[in-house]
Short mmCIF file of N, CA and C in Angstrom, two decimals:
data_model
loop_
_atom_site.label_atom_id
_atom_site.label_comp_id
_atom_site.label_asym_id
_atom_site.label_seq_id
_atom_site.Cartn_x
_atom_site.Cartn_y
_atom_site.Cartn_z
N MET L 122 -32.85 -149.67 60.01
CA MET L 122 -33.15 -150.67 59.00
C MET L 122 -31.87 -151.05 58.27
N GLU L 123 -31.58 -152.32 58.24
CA GLU L 123 -30.38 -152.82 57.55
C GLU L 123 -30.62 -153.04 56.07
N LEU L 124 -31.84 -153.37 55.71
CA LEU L 124 -32.16 -153.67 54.32
C LEU L 124 -32.12 -152.38 53.50
N GLN L 125 -31.31 -152.39 52.45
CA GLN L 125 -31.20 -151.23 51.58
C GLN L 125 -32.08 -151.46 50.34
N LEU L 126 -33.12 -150.65 50.21
CA LEU L 126 -34.02 -150.77 49.07
C LEU L 126 -33.52 -149.92 47.92
N THR L 127 -33.80 -150.39 46.71
CA THR L 127 -33.51 -149.57 45.54
C THR L 127 -34.57 -148.47 45.46
N LYS L 128 -34.34 -147.50 44.61
CA LYS L 128 -35.32 -146.42 44.43
C LYS L 128 -36.66 -146.99 43.96
N GLU L 129 -36.61 -147.97 43.07
CA GLU L 129 -37.84 -148.58 42.54
C GLU L 129 -38.60 -149.33 43.63
N GLU L 130 -37.85 -150.05 44.47
CA GLU L 130 -38.48 -150.79 45.57
C GLU L 130 -39.12 -149.84 46.57
N LEU L 131 -38.41 -148.75 46.91
CA LEU L 131 -38.95 -147.76 47.83
C LEU L 131 -40.21 -147.12 47.24
N LYS L 132 -40.19 -146.87 45.95
CA LYS L 132 -41.37 -146.30 45.30
C LYS L 132 -42.57 -147.25 45.41
N GLU L 133 -42.31 -148.56 45.27
CA GLU L 133 -43.39 -149.54 45.43
C GLU L 133 -43.93 -149.52 46.85
N VAL L 134 -43.05 -149.40 47.85
CA VAL L 134 -43.50 -149.31 49.24
C VAL L 134 -44.37 -148.08 49.42
N GLN L 135 -43.96 -146.96 48.85
CA GLN L 135 -44.74 -145.72 48.97
C GLN L 135 -46.10 -145.87 48.31
N THR L 136 -46.16 -146.58 47.19
CA THR L 136 -47.43 -146.82 46.50
C THR L 136 -48.34 -147.68 47.37
N ILE L 137 -47.79 -148.72 47.98
CA ILE L 137 -48.58 -149.58 48.86
C ILE L 137 -49.09 -148.76 50.05
N ALA L 138 -48.23 -147.94 50.64
CA ALA L 138 -48.61 -147.14 51.81
C ALA L 138 -49.73 -146.16 51.47
N ALA L 139 -49.72 -145.65 50.25
CA ALA L 139 -50.75 -144.68 49.85
C ALA L 139 -52.13 -145.33 49.76
N SER L 140 -52.16 -146.66 49.63
CA SER L 140 -53.46 -147.33 49.45
C SER L 140 -53.91 -148.09 50.70
N CYS L 141 -53.21 -147.89 51.83
CA CYS L 141 -53.63 -148.56 53.07
C CYS L 141 -53.37 -147.64 54.26
N ASN L 142 -53.63 -148.17 55.44
CA ASN L 142 -53.48 -147.34 56.64
C ASN L 142 -52.13 -147.57 57.33
N GLN L 143 -51.12 -147.97 56.58
CA GLN L 143 -49.78 -148.21 57.12
C GLN L 143 -48.83 -147.13 56.64
N SER L 144 -47.87 -146.77 57.49
CA SER L 144 -46.88 -145.76 57.09
C SER L 144 -45.79 -146.43 56.26
N VAL L 145 -45.04 -145.62 55.53
CA VAL L 145 -43.92 -146.12 54.74
C VAL L 145 -42.92 -146.80 55.67
N GLU L 146 -42.64 -146.18 56.83
CA GLU L 146 -41.68 -146.74 57.77
C GLU L 146 -42.14 -148.11 58.28
N SER L 147 -43.42 -148.21 58.61
CA SER L 147 -43.97 -149.48 59.09
C SER L 147 -43.88 -150.56 58.02
N LEU L 148 -44.21 -150.19 56.79
CA LEU L 148 -44.13 -151.16 55.69
C LEU L 148 -42.70 -151.57 55.42
N CYS L 149 -41.76 -150.64 55.52
CA CYS L 149 -40.34 -150.98 55.32
C CYS L 149 -39.88 -151.95 56.41
N ASP L 150 -40.32 -151.73 57.65
CA ASP L 150 -39.97 -152.66 58.73
C ASP L 150 -40.54 -154.04 58.46
N ARG L 151 -41.79 -154.09 58.04
CA ARG L 151 -42.42 -155.38 57.73
C ARG L 151 -41.72 -156.06 56.55
N LEU L 152 -41.36 -155.26 55.55
CA LEU L 152 -40.68 -155.80 54.37
C LEU L 152 -39.33 -156.39 54.77
N GLU L 153 -38.63 -155.69 55.65
CA GLU L 153 -37.34 -156.20 56.11
C GLU L 153 -37.52 -157.54 56.83
N LYS L 154 -38.54 -157.64 57.67
CA LYS L 154 -38.81 -158.89 58.38
C LYS L 154 -39.15 -160.00 57.39
N LEU L 155 -39.96 -159.69 56.41
CA LEU L 155 -40.30 -160.69 55.40
C LEU L 155 -39.08 -161.12 54.61
N THR L 156 -38.25 -160.16 54.24
CA THR L 156 -37.07 -160.46 53.44
C THR L 156 -36.13 -161.39 54.19
N TRP L 157 -35.95 -161.15 55.48
CA TRP L 157 -35.05 -161.98 56.27
C TRP L 157 -35.80 -163.16 56.87
N ARG L 158 -37.05 -163.35 56.47
CA ARG L 158 -37.89 -164.48 56.89
C ARG L 158 -38.10 -164.52 58.39
N ASP L 159 -38.15 -163.33 59.01
CA ASP L 159 -38.45 -163.24 60.44
C ASP L 159 -39.91 -162.87 60.68
N GLY L 160 -40.60 -162.34 59.69
CA GLY L 160 -41.93 -161.81 59.91
C GLY L 160 -43.05 -162.68 59.41
N LEU L 161 -42.76 -163.93 59.09
CA LEU L 161 -43.79 -164.77 58.48
C LEU L 161 -44.89 -165.15 59.45
N LEU L 162 -44.58 -165.27 60.75
CA LEU L 162 -45.59 -165.68 61.71
C LEU L 162 -46.77 -164.71 61.72
N GLU L 163 -46.46 -163.44 61.68
CA GLU L 163 -47.50 -162.41 61.68
C GLU L 163 -48.47 -162.62 60.53
N PHE L 164 -47.94 -162.98 59.38
CA PHE L 164 -48.78 -163.16 58.20
C PHE L 164 -49.50 -164.51 58.23
N ARG L 165 -48.84 -165.52 58.80
CA ARG L 165 -49.47 -166.82 58.92
C ARG L 165 -50.68 -166.76 59.84
N MET L 166 -50.61 -165.89 60.85
CA MET L 166 -51.71 -165.75 61.79
C MET L 166 -52.97 -165.25 61.10
N LEU L 167 -52.80 -164.62 59.96
CA LEU L 167 -53.95 -164.11 59.21
C LEU L 167 -54.59 -165.17 58.33
N SER L 168 -53.94 -166.34 58.22
CA SER L 168 -54.50 -167.36 57.35
C SER L 168 -55.87 -167.76 57.88
N GLY L 169 -56.76 -167.98 56.99
CA GLY L 169 -58.14 -168.26 57.36
C GLY L 169 -58.99 -167.00 57.34
N TYR L 170 -58.33 -165.87 57.31
CA TYR L 170 -59.02 -164.58 57.20
C TYR L 170 -58.72 -164.02 55.83
N GLU L 171 -59.55 -163.10 55.42
CA GLU L 171 -59.28 -162.46 54.14
C GLU L 171 -58.07 -161.55 54.32
N MET L 172 -57.04 -161.80 53.54
CA MET L 172 -55.81 -161.04 53.66
C MET L 172 -55.96 -159.70 52.96
N PRO L 173 -55.63 -158.62 53.66
CA PRO L 173 -55.69 -157.31 53.01
C PRO L 173 -54.77 -157.25 51.79
N LEU L 174 -55.16 -156.48 50.80
CA LEU L 174 -54.39 -156.36 49.57
C LEU L 174 -52.96 -155.90 49.83
N TRP L 175 -52.77 -154.97 50.77
CA TRP L 175 -51.44 -154.44 51.01
C TRP L 175 -50.48 -155.53 51.50
N ILE L 176 -50.97 -156.52 52.21
CA ILE L 176 -50.10 -157.60 52.68
C ILE L 176 -49.63 -158.44 51.50
N SER L 177 -50.54 -158.77 50.60
CA SER L 177 -50.13 -159.56 49.44
C SER L 177 -49.18 -158.76 48.55
N GLN L 178 -49.40 -157.45 48.43
CA GLN L 178 -48.49 -156.61 47.66
C GLN L 178 -47.10 -156.58 48.31
N LEU L 179 -47.06 -156.52 49.64
CA LEU L 179 -45.78 -156.50 50.36
C LEU L 179 -45.07 -157.84 50.22
N GLN L 180 -45.81 -158.93 50.27
CA GLN L 180 -45.20 -160.24 50.09
C GLN L 180 -44.62 -160.37 48.68
N HIS L 181 -45.32 -159.88 47.69
CA HIS L 181 -44.83 -159.91 46.31
C HIS L 181 -43.53 -159.10 46.19
N LEU L 182 -43.52 -157.92 46.79
CA LEU L 182 -42.33 -157.08 46.75
C LEU L 182 -41.17 -157.77 47.47
N SER L 183 -41.47 -158.44 48.58
CA SER L 183 -40.45 -159.17 49.32
C SER L 183 -39.80 -160.24 48.44
N GLN L 184 -40.59 -160.92 47.65
CA GLN L 184 -40.04 -161.93 46.74
C GLN L 184 -39.10 -161.30 45.72
N LYS L 185 -39.46 -160.12 45.22
CA LYS L 185 -38.59 -159.41 44.28
C LYS L 185 -37.29 -158.99 44.94
N VAL L 186 -37.38 -158.49 46.18
CA VAL L 186 -36.18 -158.08 46.91
C VAL L 186 -35.30 -159.29 47.17
N ASN L 187 -35.91 -160.42 47.57
CA ASN L 187 -35.14 -161.64 47.81
C ASN L 187 -34.38 -162.06 46.56
N THR L 188 -35.03 -162.01 45.42
CA THR L 188 -34.39 -162.39 44.16
C THR L 188 -33.20 -161.48 43.88
N ARG L 189 -33.38 -160.18 44.10
CA ARG L 189 -32.28 -159.22 43.88
C ARG L 189 -31.12 -159.51 44.81
N LEU L 190 -31.41 -159.75 46.09
CA LEU L 190 -30.35 -160.02 47.06
C LEU L 190 -29.58 -161.29 46.70
N GLU L 191 -30.33 -162.32 46.31
CA GLU L 191 -29.67 -163.57 45.92
C GLU L 191 -28.75 -163.35 44.71
N GLN L 192 -29.19 -162.53 43.76
CA GLN L 192 -28.36 -162.24 42.59
C GLN L 192 -27.13 -161.45 42.97
N GLU L 193 -27.22 -160.67 44.06
CA GLU L 193 -26.07 -159.88 44.54
C GLU L 193 -25.16 -160.71 45.44
N GLY L 194 -25.55 -161.98 45.69
CA GLY L 194 -24.71 -162.85 46.50
C GLY L 194 -24.88 -162.68 47.99
N ILE L 195 -25.96 -162.04 48.42
CA ILE L 195 -26.22 -161.85 49.84
C ILE L 195 -27.07 -163.01 50.34
N PRO L 196 -26.58 -163.74 51.35
CA PRO L 196 -27.34 -164.88 51.84
C PRO L 196 -28.62 -164.43 52.54
N LEU L 197 -29.69 -165.20 52.36
CA LEU L 197 -30.97 -164.87 52.97
C LEU L 197 -31.27 -165.80 54.12
N GLY L 198 -31.99 -165.26 55.11
CA GLY L 198 -32.49 -166.03 56.22
C GLY L 198 -31.42 -166.92 56.85
N PRO L 199 -31.68 -167.53 57.93
CA PRO L 199 -33.01 -167.55 58.53
C PRO L 199 -33.38 -166.26 59.23
N SER L 200 -32.44 -165.34 59.36
CA SER L 200 -32.79 -164.10 60.06
C SER L 200 -31.82 -162.99 59.72
N LEU L 201 -32.18 -161.81 60.15
CA LEU L 201 -31.31 -160.66 59.97
C LEU L 201 -30.00 -160.88 60.71
N ALA L 202 -30.04 -161.58 61.85
CA ALA L 202 -28.82 -161.86 62.61
C ALA L 202 -27.83 -162.65 61.76
N ALA L 203 -28.35 -163.59 60.95
CA ALA L 203 -27.48 -164.37 60.07
C ALA L 203 -26.83 -163.46 59.04
N TYR L 204 -27.57 -162.52 58.51
CA TYR L 204 -27.01 -161.58 57.55
C TYR L 204 -25.94 -160.72 58.19
N GLN L 205 -26.23 -160.23 59.40
CA GLN L 205 -25.25 -159.37 60.07
C GLN L 205 -23.97 -160.13 60.37
N ALA L 206 -24.09 -161.40 60.74
CA ALA L 206 -22.90 -162.23 60.98
C ALA L 206 -22.11 -162.39 59.68
N TRP L 207 -22.82 -162.62 58.57
CA TRP L 207 -22.15 -162.74 57.27
C TRP L 207 -21.47 -161.44 56.90
N LYS L 208 -22.17 -160.32 57.12
CA LYS L 208 -21.65 -159.01 56.77
C LYS L 208 -20.39 -158.68 57.56
N ASN L 209 -20.33 -159.13 58.81
CA ASN L 209 -19.20 -158.79 59.69
C ASN L 209 -18.11 -159.85 59.67
N ARG L 210 -18.16 -160.79 58.75
CA ARG L 210 -17.24 -161.92 58.75
C ARG L 210 -15.80 -161.50 58.42
N ALA L 211 -15.61 -160.37 57.76
CA ALA L 211 -14.26 -159.98 57.32
C ALA L 211 -13.44 -159.36 58.42
#
């Protein structure tokens, strides 16, 4: 996982995992995809269905992570590959 979560963000992931049938590792992977805007298709496929609470909680956390990354000057999306290219530019 390339995305580095703060202690508070990781604690939120653990809280979400405790209330659903997903592991912390699985939620971190999904969060990373959402953060880099690669995982939206999976969630869009659920539209029209009742979205589980954990997905909306993860999307909310993703928005918080995105805001933090933008404040740190890290470019977001369209994908993790774009971030890795930016990271390796030096």
